[in-house]
XYZ file of C-alpha atoms in Angstrom:
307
model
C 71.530 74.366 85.089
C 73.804 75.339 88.048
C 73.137 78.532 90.252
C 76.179 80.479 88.821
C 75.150 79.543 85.149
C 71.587 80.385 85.917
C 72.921 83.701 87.833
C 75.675 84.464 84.781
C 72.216 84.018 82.193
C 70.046 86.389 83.983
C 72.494 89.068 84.520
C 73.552 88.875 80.945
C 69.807 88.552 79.402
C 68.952 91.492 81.920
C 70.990 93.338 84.183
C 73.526 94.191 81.343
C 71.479 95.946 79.144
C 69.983 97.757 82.652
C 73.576 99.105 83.641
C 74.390 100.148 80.129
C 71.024 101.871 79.377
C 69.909 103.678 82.859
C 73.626 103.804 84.052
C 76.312 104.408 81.134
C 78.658 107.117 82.950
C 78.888 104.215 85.435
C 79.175 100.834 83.833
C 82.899 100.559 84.392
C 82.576 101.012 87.479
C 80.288 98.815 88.682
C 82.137 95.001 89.294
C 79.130 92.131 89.142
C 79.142 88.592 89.294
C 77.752 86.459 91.990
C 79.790 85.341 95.318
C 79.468 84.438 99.030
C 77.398 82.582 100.904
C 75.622 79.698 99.685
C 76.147 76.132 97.502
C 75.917 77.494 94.007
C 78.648 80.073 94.791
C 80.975 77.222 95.377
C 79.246 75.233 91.890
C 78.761 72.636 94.659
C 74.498 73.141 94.076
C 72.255 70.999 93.212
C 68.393 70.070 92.795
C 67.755 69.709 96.762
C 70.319 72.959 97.051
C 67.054 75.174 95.310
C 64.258 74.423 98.867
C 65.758 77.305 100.383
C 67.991 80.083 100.532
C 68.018 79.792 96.839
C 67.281 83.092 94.749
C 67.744 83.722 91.201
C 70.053 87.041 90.760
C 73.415 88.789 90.842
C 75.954 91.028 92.605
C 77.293 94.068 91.973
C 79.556 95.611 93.706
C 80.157 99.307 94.082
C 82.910 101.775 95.785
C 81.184 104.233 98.409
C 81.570 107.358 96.252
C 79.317 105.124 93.165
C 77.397 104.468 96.128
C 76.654 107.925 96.946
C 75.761 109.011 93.407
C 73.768 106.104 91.769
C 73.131 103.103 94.894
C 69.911 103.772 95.726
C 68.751 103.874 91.877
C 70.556 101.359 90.803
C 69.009 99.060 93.651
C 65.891 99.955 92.566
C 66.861 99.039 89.163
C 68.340 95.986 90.022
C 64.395 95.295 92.063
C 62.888 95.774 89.164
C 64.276 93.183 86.656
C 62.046 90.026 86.015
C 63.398 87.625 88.853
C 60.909 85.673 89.193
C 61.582 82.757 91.570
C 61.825 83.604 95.051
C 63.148 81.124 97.195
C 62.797 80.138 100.807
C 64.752 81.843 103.323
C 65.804 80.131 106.976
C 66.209 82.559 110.031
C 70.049 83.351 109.500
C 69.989 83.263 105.771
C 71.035 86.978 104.192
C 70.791 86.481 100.272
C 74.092 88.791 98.946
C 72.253 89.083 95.989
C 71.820 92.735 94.839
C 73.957 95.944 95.301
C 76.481 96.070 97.906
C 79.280 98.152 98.690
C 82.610 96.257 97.553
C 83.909 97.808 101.978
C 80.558 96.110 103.089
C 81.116 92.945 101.252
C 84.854 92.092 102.598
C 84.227 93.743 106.054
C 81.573 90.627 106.165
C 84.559 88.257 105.821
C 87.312 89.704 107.235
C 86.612 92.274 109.414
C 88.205 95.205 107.286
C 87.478 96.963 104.431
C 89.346 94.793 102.092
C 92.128 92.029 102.607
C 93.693 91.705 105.817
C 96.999 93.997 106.259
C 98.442 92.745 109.281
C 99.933 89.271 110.049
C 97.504 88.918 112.778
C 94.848 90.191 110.865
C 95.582 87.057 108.347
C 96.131 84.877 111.914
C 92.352 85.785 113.002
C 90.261 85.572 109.751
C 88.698 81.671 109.360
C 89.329 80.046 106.587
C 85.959 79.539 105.644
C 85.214 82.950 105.570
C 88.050 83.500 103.128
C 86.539 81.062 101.314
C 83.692 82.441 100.876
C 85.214 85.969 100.160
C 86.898 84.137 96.574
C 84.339 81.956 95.371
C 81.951 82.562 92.914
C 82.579 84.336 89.634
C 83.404 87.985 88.264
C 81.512 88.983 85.152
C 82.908 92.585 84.833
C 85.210 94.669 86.729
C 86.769 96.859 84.208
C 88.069 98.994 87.328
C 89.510 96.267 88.789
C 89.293 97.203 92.611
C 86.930 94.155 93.489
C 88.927 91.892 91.851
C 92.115 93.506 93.005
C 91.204 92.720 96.408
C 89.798 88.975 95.998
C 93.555 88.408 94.334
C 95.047 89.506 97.178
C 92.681 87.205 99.907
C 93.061 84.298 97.274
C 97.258 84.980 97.078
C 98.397 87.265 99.669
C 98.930 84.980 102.945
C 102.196 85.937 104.408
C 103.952 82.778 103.896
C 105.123 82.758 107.996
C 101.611 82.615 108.808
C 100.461 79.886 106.524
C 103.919 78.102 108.378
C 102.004 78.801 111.895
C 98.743 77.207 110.840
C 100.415 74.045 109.363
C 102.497 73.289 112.223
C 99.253 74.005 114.695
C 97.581 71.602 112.615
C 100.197 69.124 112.369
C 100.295 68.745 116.302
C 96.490 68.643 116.587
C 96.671 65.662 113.887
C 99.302 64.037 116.180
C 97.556 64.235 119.702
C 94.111 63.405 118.322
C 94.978 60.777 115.668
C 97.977 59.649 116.522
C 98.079 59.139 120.314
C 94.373 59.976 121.519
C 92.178 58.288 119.318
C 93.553 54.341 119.813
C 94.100 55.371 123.729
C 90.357 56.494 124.172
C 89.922 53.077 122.239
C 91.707 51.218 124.940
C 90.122 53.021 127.731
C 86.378 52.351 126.199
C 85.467 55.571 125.598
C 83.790 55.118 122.221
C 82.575 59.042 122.114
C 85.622 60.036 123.228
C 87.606 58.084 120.697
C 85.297 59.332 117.746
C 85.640 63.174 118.894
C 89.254 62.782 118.977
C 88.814 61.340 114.836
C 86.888 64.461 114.396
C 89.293 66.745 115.485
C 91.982 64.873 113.798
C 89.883 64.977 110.161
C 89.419 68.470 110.922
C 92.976 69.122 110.976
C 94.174 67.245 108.311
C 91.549 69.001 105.936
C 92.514 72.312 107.103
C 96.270 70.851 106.237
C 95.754 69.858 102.896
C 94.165 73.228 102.236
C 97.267 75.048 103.113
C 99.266 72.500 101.909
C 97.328 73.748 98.454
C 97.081 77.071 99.087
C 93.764 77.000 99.164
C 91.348 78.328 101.707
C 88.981 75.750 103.110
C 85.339 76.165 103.000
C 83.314 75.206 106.234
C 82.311 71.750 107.433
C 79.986 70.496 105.189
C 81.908 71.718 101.420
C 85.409 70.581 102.658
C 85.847 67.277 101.537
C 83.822 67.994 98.891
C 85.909 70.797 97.844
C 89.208 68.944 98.653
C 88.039 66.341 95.606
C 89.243 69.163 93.326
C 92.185 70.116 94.669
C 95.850 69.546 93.166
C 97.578 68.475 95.789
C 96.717 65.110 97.869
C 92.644 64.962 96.285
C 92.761 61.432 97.764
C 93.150 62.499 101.042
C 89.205 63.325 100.849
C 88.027 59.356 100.556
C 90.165 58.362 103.530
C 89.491 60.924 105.511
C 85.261 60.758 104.851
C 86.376 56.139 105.979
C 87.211 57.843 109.428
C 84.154 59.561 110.056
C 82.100 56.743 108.914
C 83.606 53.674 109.034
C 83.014 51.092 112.098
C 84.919 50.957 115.106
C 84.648 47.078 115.688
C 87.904 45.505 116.776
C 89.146 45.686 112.804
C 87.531 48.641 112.492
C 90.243 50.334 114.433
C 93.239 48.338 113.112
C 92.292 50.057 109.960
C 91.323 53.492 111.058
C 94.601 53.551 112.874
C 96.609 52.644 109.446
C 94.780 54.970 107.592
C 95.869 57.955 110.074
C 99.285 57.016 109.720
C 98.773 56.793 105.831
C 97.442 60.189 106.047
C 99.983 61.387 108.153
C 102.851 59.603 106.530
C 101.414 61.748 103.025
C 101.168 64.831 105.212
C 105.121 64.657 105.979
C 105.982 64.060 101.880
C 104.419 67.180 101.274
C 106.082 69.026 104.060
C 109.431 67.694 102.761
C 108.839 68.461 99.079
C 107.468 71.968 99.681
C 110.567 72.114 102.282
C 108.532 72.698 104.980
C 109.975 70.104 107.506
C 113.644 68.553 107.037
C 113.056 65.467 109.480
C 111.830 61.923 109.088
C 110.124 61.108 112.078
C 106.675 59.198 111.797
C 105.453 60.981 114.145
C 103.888 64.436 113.354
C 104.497 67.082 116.155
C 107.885 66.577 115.643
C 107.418 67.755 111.795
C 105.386 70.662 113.556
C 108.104 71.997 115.529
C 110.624 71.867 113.523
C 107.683 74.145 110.746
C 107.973 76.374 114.017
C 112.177 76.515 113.133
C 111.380 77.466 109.679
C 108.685 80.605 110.397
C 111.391 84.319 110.095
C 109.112 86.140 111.537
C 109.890 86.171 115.390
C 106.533 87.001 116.734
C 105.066 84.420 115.139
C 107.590 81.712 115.808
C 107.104 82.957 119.650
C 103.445 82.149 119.232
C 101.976 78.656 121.168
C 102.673 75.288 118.962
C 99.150 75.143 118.848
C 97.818 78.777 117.862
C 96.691 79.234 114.782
């Protein structure tokens, strides 16, 4: 059974009966489900996923003034449910499992209270941290304050700044693809010329993501996540050849045609989602001209590359 179905069990076998017999003048207003850090939030868990950082339980989230009345209780009632397996922990790990404050829960992931509210708020928060801000599942929020905000992280991306990332990573995708990675090649440098892939698979993930609307998880979930995705899914095999494919003297013939396959499905996407009105092959012209398209003038002043 996955994590979240295992969670999703417990909390219904247990936890529900818990709220709605200790805590009844409360129970809509307590949001639970299970979210944030760790594989099974994503459903990307497996059998090797349960060695560590692995414990059986649930969320729930509460406002501060819940907090005030019933938090310490109800984590104590939460403690005291059968949970049985306890799992490893490594020396950053921080379960999320438990009561929380719904503030102290977002302020993890993006600074603030809740969603950002400011363009540059929305510039500054990783992606990854968004992601894990939306994953997971929600059980119950008959308020609808938790969920309220998670709508607005998953949805609410002024449409300027999601502009400003694409074009910076559209140029990156150029220089390090494009033009750096067969140069480095040329000149030998074999570490060079793989760091410069690296950066370019970076950015074309992150791409696609936006592309999508979707907010990227970190390194080692993206392709993995990108498999599900509605929007260029493919992208994920050729991308994962770059990283891992050989760079003998065919080996780089190939790599190369693959970026500019990439690319080449990059600038399709820009067209059709009228991103970019040009038809150069080359993408930091595509980039600039997503600069031309941005309203906002603070963020079209903004470097090519910021973001």
């Amino acid at each position: 059974m996955k994590g979240l179905d295992e969670a999703r069990t417990f909390y219904e076998e247990y936890g529900r009966d818990m709220i709605h017999e200790r805590f009844p003048e409360y129970e809509g207003r307590i949001a639970v489900g299970l979210a944030g850090h760790g594989s099974e939030c994503f459903g990307f868990d497996d059998e090797l996923s349960r060695d560590h950082d692995f414990p059986l339980g649930f969320c729930l989230w509460i406002d501060a003034e819940v907090d005030r009345r019933i938090g310490v209780a109800l984590a104590r009632a939460y403690r005291a449910l059968p949970i049985v397996r306890a799992a490893e922990r490594s020396a950053l790990a921080e379960s999320g499992r438990g009561v929380r404050r719904i503030s102290d829960f977002f302020r993890r992931y993006t600074g603030s209270d809740g969603a950002p509210e400011s363009w540059q708020q929305w510039m500054s928060v990783p992606s990854h941290a968004l992601a894990e801000a939306t994953n997971g599942e929600v059980w119950c929020d008959a308020q609808g304050s938790f969920t309220a905000i998670r709508e607005k992280l998953l949805h609410g991306m002024p449409e300027d700044v999601r502009k400003k990332k694409l074009a910076a990573r559209c140029v990156i995708m150029a220089q390090a693809g494009q033009y750096n990675y067969p140069r480095c090649i040329k000149h030998g440098e074999q570490g060079a010329a793989m760091l410069a892939m690296t950066e370019f698979v970076n950015a074309a993930s992150s791409a696609v993501f936006l592309l999508n609307r979707r907010h990227m998880p970190y390194y080692k979930w993206q392709l993995r996540a990108m498999r599900s995705l509605g929007r260029l899914p493919d992208m994920a095999d050729a991308l994962e050849f770059l990283l891992t494919g050989e760079n003998d003297g065919g080996g780089v013939k190939l790599k190369s045609a693959v970026v500019e396959d990439i690319c080449a499905a990059v600038i399709r996407e820009l067209g059709q989602q009228h991103l970019s009105c040009g038809n150069w092959d080359y993408l930091e012209r595509h980039a600039f001209d997503i600069m031309e398209h941005i309203e906002n003038p603070d963020i079209r002043a903004l470097h090519i590359m910021e973001g």
